[in-house]
PDB file of C-alpha atoms in Angstrom:
ATOM      1  CA  SER A   1       2.858  13.899 -14.037  1.00 82.00           C
ATOM      2  CA  GLN A   2       1.470  13.279 -10.576  1.00 84.00           C
ATOM      3  CA  THR A   3       3.566  13.706  -7.457  1.00 92.00           C
ATOM      4  CA  ILE A   4       2.754  13.082  -3.808  1.00 96.00           C
ATOM      5  CA  HIS A   5       4.569  14.777  -0.986  1.00 96.00           C
ATOM      6  CA  GLN A   6       4.673  13.988   2.718  1.00 97.00           C
ATOM      7  CA  TRP A   7       6.354  15.855   5.531  1.00 94.00           C
ATOM      8  CA  PRO A   8       8.096  15.623   7.753  1.00 95.00           C
ATOM      9  CA  ALA A   9      10.128  12.591   6.703  1.00 95.00           C
ATOM     10  CA  THR A  10      10.944  11.678  10.288  1.00 96.00           C
ATOM     11  CA  LEU A  11       9.509  12.811  13.601  1.00 97.00           C
ATOM     12  CA  VAL A  12      10.290  12.049  17.234  1.00 98.00           C
ATOM     13  CA  GLN A  13       7.601  13.149  19.684  1.00 97.00           C
ATOM     14  CA  PRO A  14       6.990  12.639  23.422  1.00 98.00           C
ATOM     15  CA  VAL A  15       3.946  10.786  24.671  1.00 98.00           C
ATOM     16  CA  GLY A  16       1.021  13.146  25.090  1.00 97.00           C
ATOM     17  CA  SER A  17       2.188  15.682  22.520  1.00 98.00           C
ATOM     18  CA  PRO A  18       0.108  16.680  19.486  1.00 97.00           C
ATOM     19  CA  LEU A  19       0.722  15.481  15.943  1.00 97.00           C
ATOM     20  CA  SER A  20       0.209  16.923  12.507  1.00 97.00           C
ATOM     21  CA  LEU A  21       1.350  15.122   9.347  1.00 97.00           C
ATOM     22  CA  GLU A  22       0.702  16.663   5.971  1.00 97.00           C
ATOM     23  CA  CYS A  23       0.272  15.159   2.535  1.00 97.00           C
ATOM     24  CA  THR A  24      -0.186  16.974  -0.746  1.00 97.00           C
ATOM     25  CA  VAL A  25      -0.740  15.704  -4.269  1.00 97.00           C
ATOM     26  CA  GLU A  26       0.234  17.475  -7.457  1.00 95.00           C
ATOM     27  CA  GLY A  27      -0.819  16.934 -11.021  1.00 93.00           C
ATOM     28  CA  THR A  28      -4.303  15.539 -10.481  1.00 91.00           C
ATOM     29  CA  SER A  29      -7.728  16.763  -9.466  1.00 89.00           C
ATOM     30  CA  ASN A  30     -10.248  15.299  -7.041  1.00 91.00           C
ATOM     31  CA  PRO A  31      -8.125  12.296  -6.062  1.00 93.00           C
ATOM     32  CA  ASN A  32      -9.169   9.754  -3.485  1.00 94.00           C
ATOM     33  CA  LEU A  33      -6.774  10.136  -0.543  1.00 96.00           C
ATOM     34  CA  TYR A  34      -5.675   7.628   2.047  1.00 96.00           C
ATOM     35  CA  TRP A  35      -3.669   7.413   5.264  1.00 96.00           C
ATOM     36  CA  TYR A  36      -2.029   4.083   6.139  1.00 96.00           C
ATOM     37  CA  ARG A  37       0.115   3.035   9.091  1.00 95.00           C
ATOM     38  CA  GLN A  38       2.753   0.348   8.862  1.00 93.00           C
ATOM     39  CA  ALA A  39       4.322  -1.122  11.977  1.00 87.00           C
ATOM     40  CA  ALA A  40       7.903  -2.372  11.680  1.00 82.00           C
ATOM     41  CA  GLY A  41       8.038  -5.401   9.419  1.00 79.00           C
ATOM     42  CA  ARG A  42       4.270  -5.533   9.113  1.00 83.00           C
ATOM     43  CA  GLY A  43       1.562  -4.897   6.574  1.00 89.00           C
ATOM     44  CA  LEU A  44      -0.442  -1.819   5.654  1.00 93.00           C
ATOM     45  CA  GLN A  45      -3.265  -0.731   7.957  1.00 91.00           C
ATOM     46  CA  LEU A  46      -5.763   1.649   6.390  1.00 92.00           C
ATOM     47  CA  LEU A  47      -6.542   4.463   8.837  1.00 94.00           C
ATOM     48  CA  PHE A  48      -8.606   7.003   6.900  1.00 94.00           C
ATOM     49  CA  TYR A  49      -9.771   7.668   3.375  1.00 93.00           C
ATOM     50  CA  SER A  50     -11.377  10.618   1.652  1.00 94.00           C
ATOM     51  CA  VAL A  51     -13.298  10.940  -1.603  1.00 92.00           C
ATOM     52  CA  GLY A  52     -13.572  14.739  -1.449  1.00 92.00           C
ATOM     53  CA  ILE A  53     -13.011  17.922   0.517  1.00 94.00           C
ATOM     54  CA  GLY A  54     -14.335  17.555   4.049  1.00 92.00           C
ATOM     55  CA  GLN A  55     -15.322  13.898   3.477  1.00 93.00           C
ATOM     56  CA  ILE A  56     -13.436  11.597   5.800  1.00 93.00           C
ATOM     57  CA  SER A  57     -14.099   7.952   6.567  1.00 91.00           C
ATOM     58  CA  SER A  58     -12.370   6.246   9.496  1.00 90.00           C
ATOM     59  CA  GLU A  59     -11.369   2.596   9.312  1.00 87.00           C
ATOM     60  CA  VAL A  60      -9.892   2.094  12.757  1.00 82.00           C
ATOM     61  CA  PRO A  61     -11.119   3.767  15.987  1.00 66.00           C
ATOM     62  CA  GLN A  62      -8.167   5.430  17.714  1.00 80.00           C
ATOM     63  CA  ASN A  63      -6.860   8.762  18.934  1.00 90.00           C
ATOM     64  CA  LEU A  64      -6.018   9.897  15.419  1.00 95.00           C
ATOM     65  CA  SER A  65      -8.100  12.098  13.138  1.00 96.00           C
ATOM     66  CA  ALA A  66      -7.840  13.246   9.547  1.00 97.00           C
ATOM     67  CA  SER A  67      -8.925  16.320   7.631  1.00 97.00           C
ATOM     68  CA  ARG A  68      -9.035  17.366   4.011  1.00 97.00           C
ATOM     69  CA  PRO A  69      -9.142  21.158   3.914  1.00 96.00           C
ATOM     70  CA  GLN A  70      -8.292  21.336   0.185  1.00 95.00           C
ATOM     71  CA  ASP A  71      -8.777  19.046  -2.803  1.00 95.00           C
ATOM     72  CA  ARG A  72      -5.196  17.836  -2.822  1.00 95.00           C
ATOM     73  CA  GLN A  73      -4.270  18.173   0.863  1.00 97.00           C
ATOM     74  CA  PHE A  74      -4.712  15.509   3.490  1.00 97.00           C
ATOM     75  CA  ILE A  75      -3.745  15.971   7.149  1.00 97.00           C
ATOM     76  CA  LEU A  76      -3.362  13.380   9.907  1.00 97.00           C
ATOM     77  CA  SER A  77      -3.613  14.686  13.438  1.00 97.00           C
ATOM     78  CA  SER A  78      -3.637  13.684  17.063  1.00 96.00           C
ATOM     79  CA  LYS A  79      -4.264  15.727  20.216  1.00 96.00           C
ATOM     80  CA  LYS A  80      -2.245  13.397  22.464  1.00 96.00           C
ATOM     81  CA  LEU A  81       0.149  10.776  21.085  1.00 96.00           C
ATOM     82  CA  LEU A  82       0.423   7.283  22.577  1.00 95.00           C
ATOM     83  CA  LEU A  83       3.433   4.993  22.469  1.00 95.00           C
ATOM     84  CA  SER A  84       1.425   2.703  20.211  1.00 93.00           C
ATOM     85  CA  ASP A  85       1.147   5.464  17.606  1.00 94.00           C
ATOM     86  CA  SER A  86       4.769   4.887  16.552  1.00 95.00           C
ATOM     87  CA  GLY A  87       5.112   3.612  13.042  1.00 95.00           C
ATOM     88  CA  PHE A  88       5.580   4.485   9.385  1.00 97.00           C
ATOM     89  CA  TYR A  89       2.727   6.638   8.089  1.00 97.00           C
ATOM     90  CA  LEU A  90       1.983   6.541   4.427  1.00 97.00           C
ATOM     91  CA  CYS A  91      -0.259   8.802   2.400  1.00 98.00           C
ATOM     92  CA  ALA A  92      -1.614   7.553  -0.883  1.00 97.00           C
ATOM     93  CA  TRP A  93      -3.818   8.774  -3.728  1.00 96.00           C
ATOM     94  CA  SER A  94      -5.861   7.071  -6.404  1.00 92.00           C
ATOM     95  CA  ALA A  95      -7.840   8.191  -9.417  1.00 81.00           C
ATOM     96  CA  ILE A  96      -9.540   5.098 -10.750  1.00 81.00           C
ATOM     97  CA  ASP A  97      -7.800   1.867  -9.839  1.00 83.00           C
ATOM     98  CA  GLU A  98      -4.116   2.580  -9.487  1.00 89.00           C
ATOM     99  CA  GLN A  99      -3.017   3.705  -6.032  1.00 93.00           C
ATOM    100  CA  PHE A 100       0.217   5.593  -5.502  1.00 95.00           C
ATOM    101  CA  PHE A 101       2.037   6.037  -2.213  1.00 97.00           C
ATOM    102  CA  GLY A 102       4.060   8.894  -0.830  1.00 97.00           C
ATOM    103  CA  PRO A 103       7.540   8.549   0.674  1.00 96.00           C
ATOM    104  CA  GLY A 104       6.186   8.132   4.208  1.00 97.00           C
ATOM    105  CA  THR A 105       6.810   9.673   7.637  1.00 97.00           C
ATOM    106  CA  ARG A 106       8.632   7.695  10.314  1.00 97.00           C
ATOM    107  CA  LEU A 107       7.049   8.577  13.647  1.00 97.00           C
ATOM    108  CA  THR A 108       8.667   7.579  16.909  1.00 97.00           C
ATOM    109  CA  VAL A 109       6.789   8.288  20.130  1.00 97.00           C
ATOM    110  CA  LEU A 110       8.983   8.180  23.235  1.00 97.00           C
TER     111      LEU A 110
ATOM    112  CA  GLN B   1     -14.615 -12.016   2.282  1.00 66.00           C
ATOM    113  CA  GLN B   2     -12.677  -8.791   1.828  1.00 76.00           C
ATOM    114  CA  GLN B   3      -9.351 -10.435   2.739  1.00 89.00           C
ATOM    115  CA  VAL B   4      -6.428 -11.193   0.469  1.00 95.00           C
ATOM    116  CA  LYS B   5      -4.246 -14.026   1.739  1.00 96.00           C
ATOM    117  CA  GLN B   6      -0.571 -13.925   0.777  1.00 97.00           C
ATOM    118  CA  SER B   7       2.149 -16.545   1.090  1.00 97.00           C
ATOM    119  CA  PRO B   8       4.873 -17.165   1.936  1.00 97.00           C
ATOM    120  CA  GLN B   9       5.618 -14.642   4.659  1.00 96.00           C
ATOM    121  CA  SER B  10       9.314 -14.713   3.721  1.00 97.00           C
ATOM    122  CA  LEU B  11      11.308 -16.136   0.843  1.00 98.00           C
ATOM    123  CA  ILE B  12      15.004 -16.697   0.185  1.00 98.00           C
ATOM    124  CA  VAL B  13      16.062 -17.261  -3.421  1.00 98.00           C
ATOM    125  CA  GLN B  14      19.444 -17.713  -5.053  1.00 98.00           C
ATOM    126  CA  LYS B  15      20.538 -15.125  -7.579  1.00 98.00           C
ATOM    127  CA  GLY B  16      19.233 -16.101 -10.999  1.00 98.00           C
ATOM    128  CA  GLY B  17      16.435 -18.222  -9.581  1.00 98.00           C
ATOM    129  CA  ILE B  18      12.662 -17.750  -9.812  1.00 98.00           C
ATOM    130  CA  SER B  19      10.796 -16.102  -6.954  1.00 98.00           C
ATOM    131  CA  ILE B  20       7.144 -17.016  -6.632  1.00 98.00           C
ATOM    132  CA  ILE B  21       4.654 -15.295  -4.335  1.00 98.00           C
ATOM    133  CA  ASN B  22       1.020 -16.452  -4.127  1.00 98.00           C
ATOM    134  CA  CYS B  23      -2.197 -14.714  -3.200  1.00 98.00           C
ATOM    135  CA  ALA B  24      -5.812 -15.854  -2.833  1.00 98.00           C
ATOM    136  CA  TYR B  25      -9.047 -13.925  -2.543  1.00 96.00           C
ATOM    137  CA  GLU B  26     -12.687 -14.654  -1.877  1.00 93.00           C
ATOM    138  CA  ASN B  27     -14.640 -11.691  -3.234  1.00 90.00           C
ATOM    139  CA  THR B  28     -15.411 -12.422  -6.875  1.00 90.00           C
ATOM    140  CA  ALA B  29     -16.331  -8.768  -7.356  1.00 90.00           C
ATOM    141  CA  PHE B  30     -12.673  -7.735  -7.194  1.00 92.00           C
ATOM    142  CA  ASP B  31     -11.660  -6.567 -10.656  1.00 91.00           C
ATOM    143  CA  TYR B  32      -8.138  -5.165 -10.310  1.00 94.00           C
ATOM    144  CA  PHE B  33      -5.129  -6.964  -8.832  1.00 96.00           C
ATOM    145  CA  PRO B  34      -1.930  -4.975  -8.334  1.00 96.00           C
ATOM    146  CA  TRP B  35       1.434  -5.917  -6.858  1.00 98.00           C
ATOM    147  CA  TYR B  36       3.531  -3.455  -4.921  1.00 97.00           C
ATOM    148  CA  GLN B  37       7.256  -3.486  -4.118  1.00 98.00           C
ATOM    149  CA  GLN B  38       8.538  -1.798  -1.019  1.00 97.00           C
ATOM    150  CA  PHE B  39      12.161  -1.161  -0.050  1.00 96.00           C
ATOM    151  CA  PRO B  40      13.038  -0.418   3.589  1.00 93.00           C
ATOM    152  CA  GLY B  41      12.171   3.115   4.595  1.00 93.00           C
ATOM    153  CA  LYS B  42      10.288   3.830   1.336  1.00 95.00           C
ATOM    154  CA  GLY B  43       6.668   3.877   0.344  1.00 96.00           C
ATOM    155  CA  PRO B  44       5.287   0.917  -1.678  1.00 96.00           C
ATOM    156  CA  ALA B  45       5.616   1.354  -5.455  1.00 96.00           C
ATOM    157  CA  LEU B  46       3.201  -0.096  -7.979  1.00 95.00           C
ATOM    158  CA  LEU B  47       5.041  -2.903  -9.765  1.00 97.00           C
ATOM    159  CA  ILE B  48       2.562  -4.594 -12.059  1.00 97.00           C
ATOM    160  CA  ALA B  49      -1.195  -5.130 -12.160  1.00 96.00           C
ATOM    161  CA  ILE B  50      -3.745  -7.407 -13.867  1.00 96.00           C
ATOM    162  CA  ARG B  51      -7.468  -7.538 -14.506  1.00 94.00           C
ATOM    163  CA  PRO B  52      -9.405 -10.810 -14.374  1.00 92.00           C
ATOM    164  CA  ASP B  53     -10.086 -10.909 -18.113  1.00 93.00           C
ATOM    165  CA  VAL B  54      -6.518 -12.075 -18.808  1.00 95.00           C
ATOM    166  CA  SER B  55      -4.621 -15.041 -17.360  1.00 96.00           C
ATOM    167  CA  GLU B  56      -1.124 -13.643 -17.539  1.00 97.00           C
ATOM    168  CA  LYS B  57       0.693 -10.299 -17.755  1.00 97.00           C
ATOM    169  CA  LYS B  58       4.396  -9.902 -18.211  1.00 97.00           C
ATOM    170  CA  GLU B  59       6.559  -6.828 -17.755  1.00 97.00           C
ATOM    171  CA  GLY B  60      10.270  -7.511 -18.038  1.00 97.00           C
ATOM    172  CA  ARG B  61      11.267 -10.094 -15.451  1.00 98.00           C
ATOM    173  CA  PHE B  62       7.952  -9.783 -13.571  1.00 98.00           C
ATOM    174  CA  THR B  63       4.913 -11.878 -14.508  1.00 98.00           C
ATOM    175  CA  ILE B  64       1.480 -12.094 -12.902  1.00 97.00           C
ATOM    176  CA  SER B  65      -0.385 -15.386 -13.373  1.00 97.00           C
ATOM    177  CA  PHE B  66      -4.115 -15.180 -12.718  1.00 97.00           C
ATOM    178  CA  ASN B  67      -6.494 -18.101 -12.119  1.00 96.00           C
ATOM    179  CA  LYS B  68     -10.028 -16.724 -11.957  1.00 95.00           C
ATOM    180  CA  SER B  69     -11.734 -20.044 -11.227  1.00 95.00           C
ATOM    181  CA  ALA B  70      -9.396 -20.782  -8.311  1.00 96.00           C
ATOM    182  CA  LYS B  71      -9.460 -17.140  -7.162  1.00 96.00           C
ATOM    183  CA  GLN B  72      -5.702 -17.085  -6.994  1.00 97.00           C
ATOM    184  CA  PHE B  73      -2.954 -14.995  -8.500  1.00 98.00           C
ATOM    185  CA  SER B  74       0.784 -15.042  -8.221  1.00 98.00           C
ATOM    186  CA  LEU B  75       3.869 -12.991  -8.932  1.00 98.00           C
ATOM    187  CA  HIS B  76       6.831 -14.614 -10.628  1.00 98.00           C
ATOM    188  CA  ILE B  77      10.199 -12.869 -10.646  1.00 98.00           C
ATOM    189  CA  MET B  78      12.472 -14.457 -13.236  1.00 98.00           C
ATOM    190  CA  ASP B  79      16.256 -14.273 -12.977  1.00 98.00           C
ATOM    191  CA  SER B  80      15.970 -12.862  -9.439  1.00 98.00           C
ATOM    192  CA  GLN B  81      18.635 -10.314  -8.532  1.00 98.00           C
ATOM    193  CA  PRO B  82      19.908  -9.021  -5.162  1.00 98.00           C
ATOM    194  CA  GLY B  83      18.315  -5.692  -6.077  1.00 98.00           C
ATOM    195  CA  ASP B  84      14.920  -7.392  -6.039  1.00 98.00           C
ATOM    196  CA  SER B  85      15.258  -7.953  -2.283  1.00 98.00           C
ATOM    197  CA  ALA B  86      12.268  -6.110  -0.851  1.00 98.00           C
ATOM    198  CA  THR B  87       8.818  -6.665   0.586  1.00 97.00           C
ATOM    199  CA  TYR B  88       6.107  -7.466  -1.939  1.00 98.00           C
ATOM    200  CA  PHE B  89       2.393  -6.877  -1.381  1.00 97.00           C
ATOM    201  CA  CYS B  90      -0.424  -8.301  -3.466  1.00 97.00           C
ATOM    202  CA  ALA B  91      -3.687  -6.429  -3.428  1.00 96.00           C
ATOM    203  CA  ALA B  92      -7.225  -6.422  -4.796  1.00 94.00           C
ATOM    204  CA  ARG B  93      -9.687  -3.672  -5.538  1.00 91.00           C
ATOM    205  CA  GLY B  94     -13.302  -3.315  -6.624  1.00 83.00           C
ATOM    206  CA  GLY B  95     -16.619  -4.791  -5.625  1.00 71.00           C
ATOM    207  CA  THR B  96     -18.293  -3.581  -2.484  1.00 65.00           C
ATOM    208  CA  GLY B  97     -14.947  -2.231  -1.238  1.00 61.00           C
ATOM    209  CA  GLY B  98     -15.193   0.352  -3.968  1.00 68.00           C
ATOM    210  CA  PHE B  99     -12.162   2.566  -4.019  1.00 77.00           C
ATOM    211  CA  LYS B 100     -10.463   0.796  -1.136  1.00 86.00           C
ATOM    212  CA  THR B 101      -7.495  -1.449  -1.942  1.00 90.00           C
ATOM    213  CA  ILE B 102      -7.261  -4.625   0.101  1.00 91.00           C
ATOM    214  CA  PHE B 103      -3.640  -5.598   0.744  1.00 94.00           C
ATOM    215  CA  GLY B 104      -2.068  -8.938   1.531  1.00 95.00           C
ATOM    216  CA  ALA B 105       0.200  -9.191   4.570  1.00 95.00           C
ATOM    217  CA  GLY B 106       3.358  -8.959   2.483  1.00 96.00           C
ATOM    218  CA  THR B 107       6.289 -11.233   1.552  1.00 97.00           C
ATOM    219  CA  ARG B 108       9.836 -10.388   2.465  1.00 97.00           C
ATOM    220  CA  LEU B 109      12.058 -11.539  -0.405  1.00 98.00           C
ATOM    221  CA  PHE B 110      15.825 -11.923   0.024  1.00 98.00           C
ATOM    222  CA  VAL B 111      17.883 -12.793  -3.047  1.00 98.00           C
ATOM    223  CA  LYS B 112      21.272 -14.271  -2.206  1.00 97.00           C
ATOM    224  CA  ALA B 113      24.190 -13.195  -4.342  1.00 93.00           C
TER     225      ALA B 113
END
């Protein structure tokens, strides 16, 4: 069966520090991968999606970037965090239609 | 045209009652309509989904009703329980959006014991 992992589960970072969040998927090949951000009590904002290794599409211009170095690995990064980057970051994968989410990373920027 | 509009924003239902959440879409090319359930601090989980070739799909206490001509679909939770208290998202996929899933804004459901 397929499993999606995200780490870390929680993260507290100072403004201006770098960020690296990692997501890995098990049990499937060549998945579509997604990064979402969810502000407290709000909906899901699609940040990036990828249909293959090295193929990244950005939905929202910001100081975040994404990379897909391996088929089932998706990384969200930032060189300098802003206060507004705080939120709940969710990785997801899909094969055909169904989309499955990871457990999320709670990021607090102070 | 890629939006999915969801209502209500929040909902309070008595235990044993029926919870109803509605969604509307514009893009007739959408061909897959899932519902997700999210508990606080957790990722959304796929609850139930429907395709436009059927008007209703039932799984346990959860039913999706789909009206293709009106471009609307709804989630009905029968015999609502306090454990159903969560945020529910409707979504749509397909058409020019391809592999992107378009989510509604979410409905916070609270079931009173």
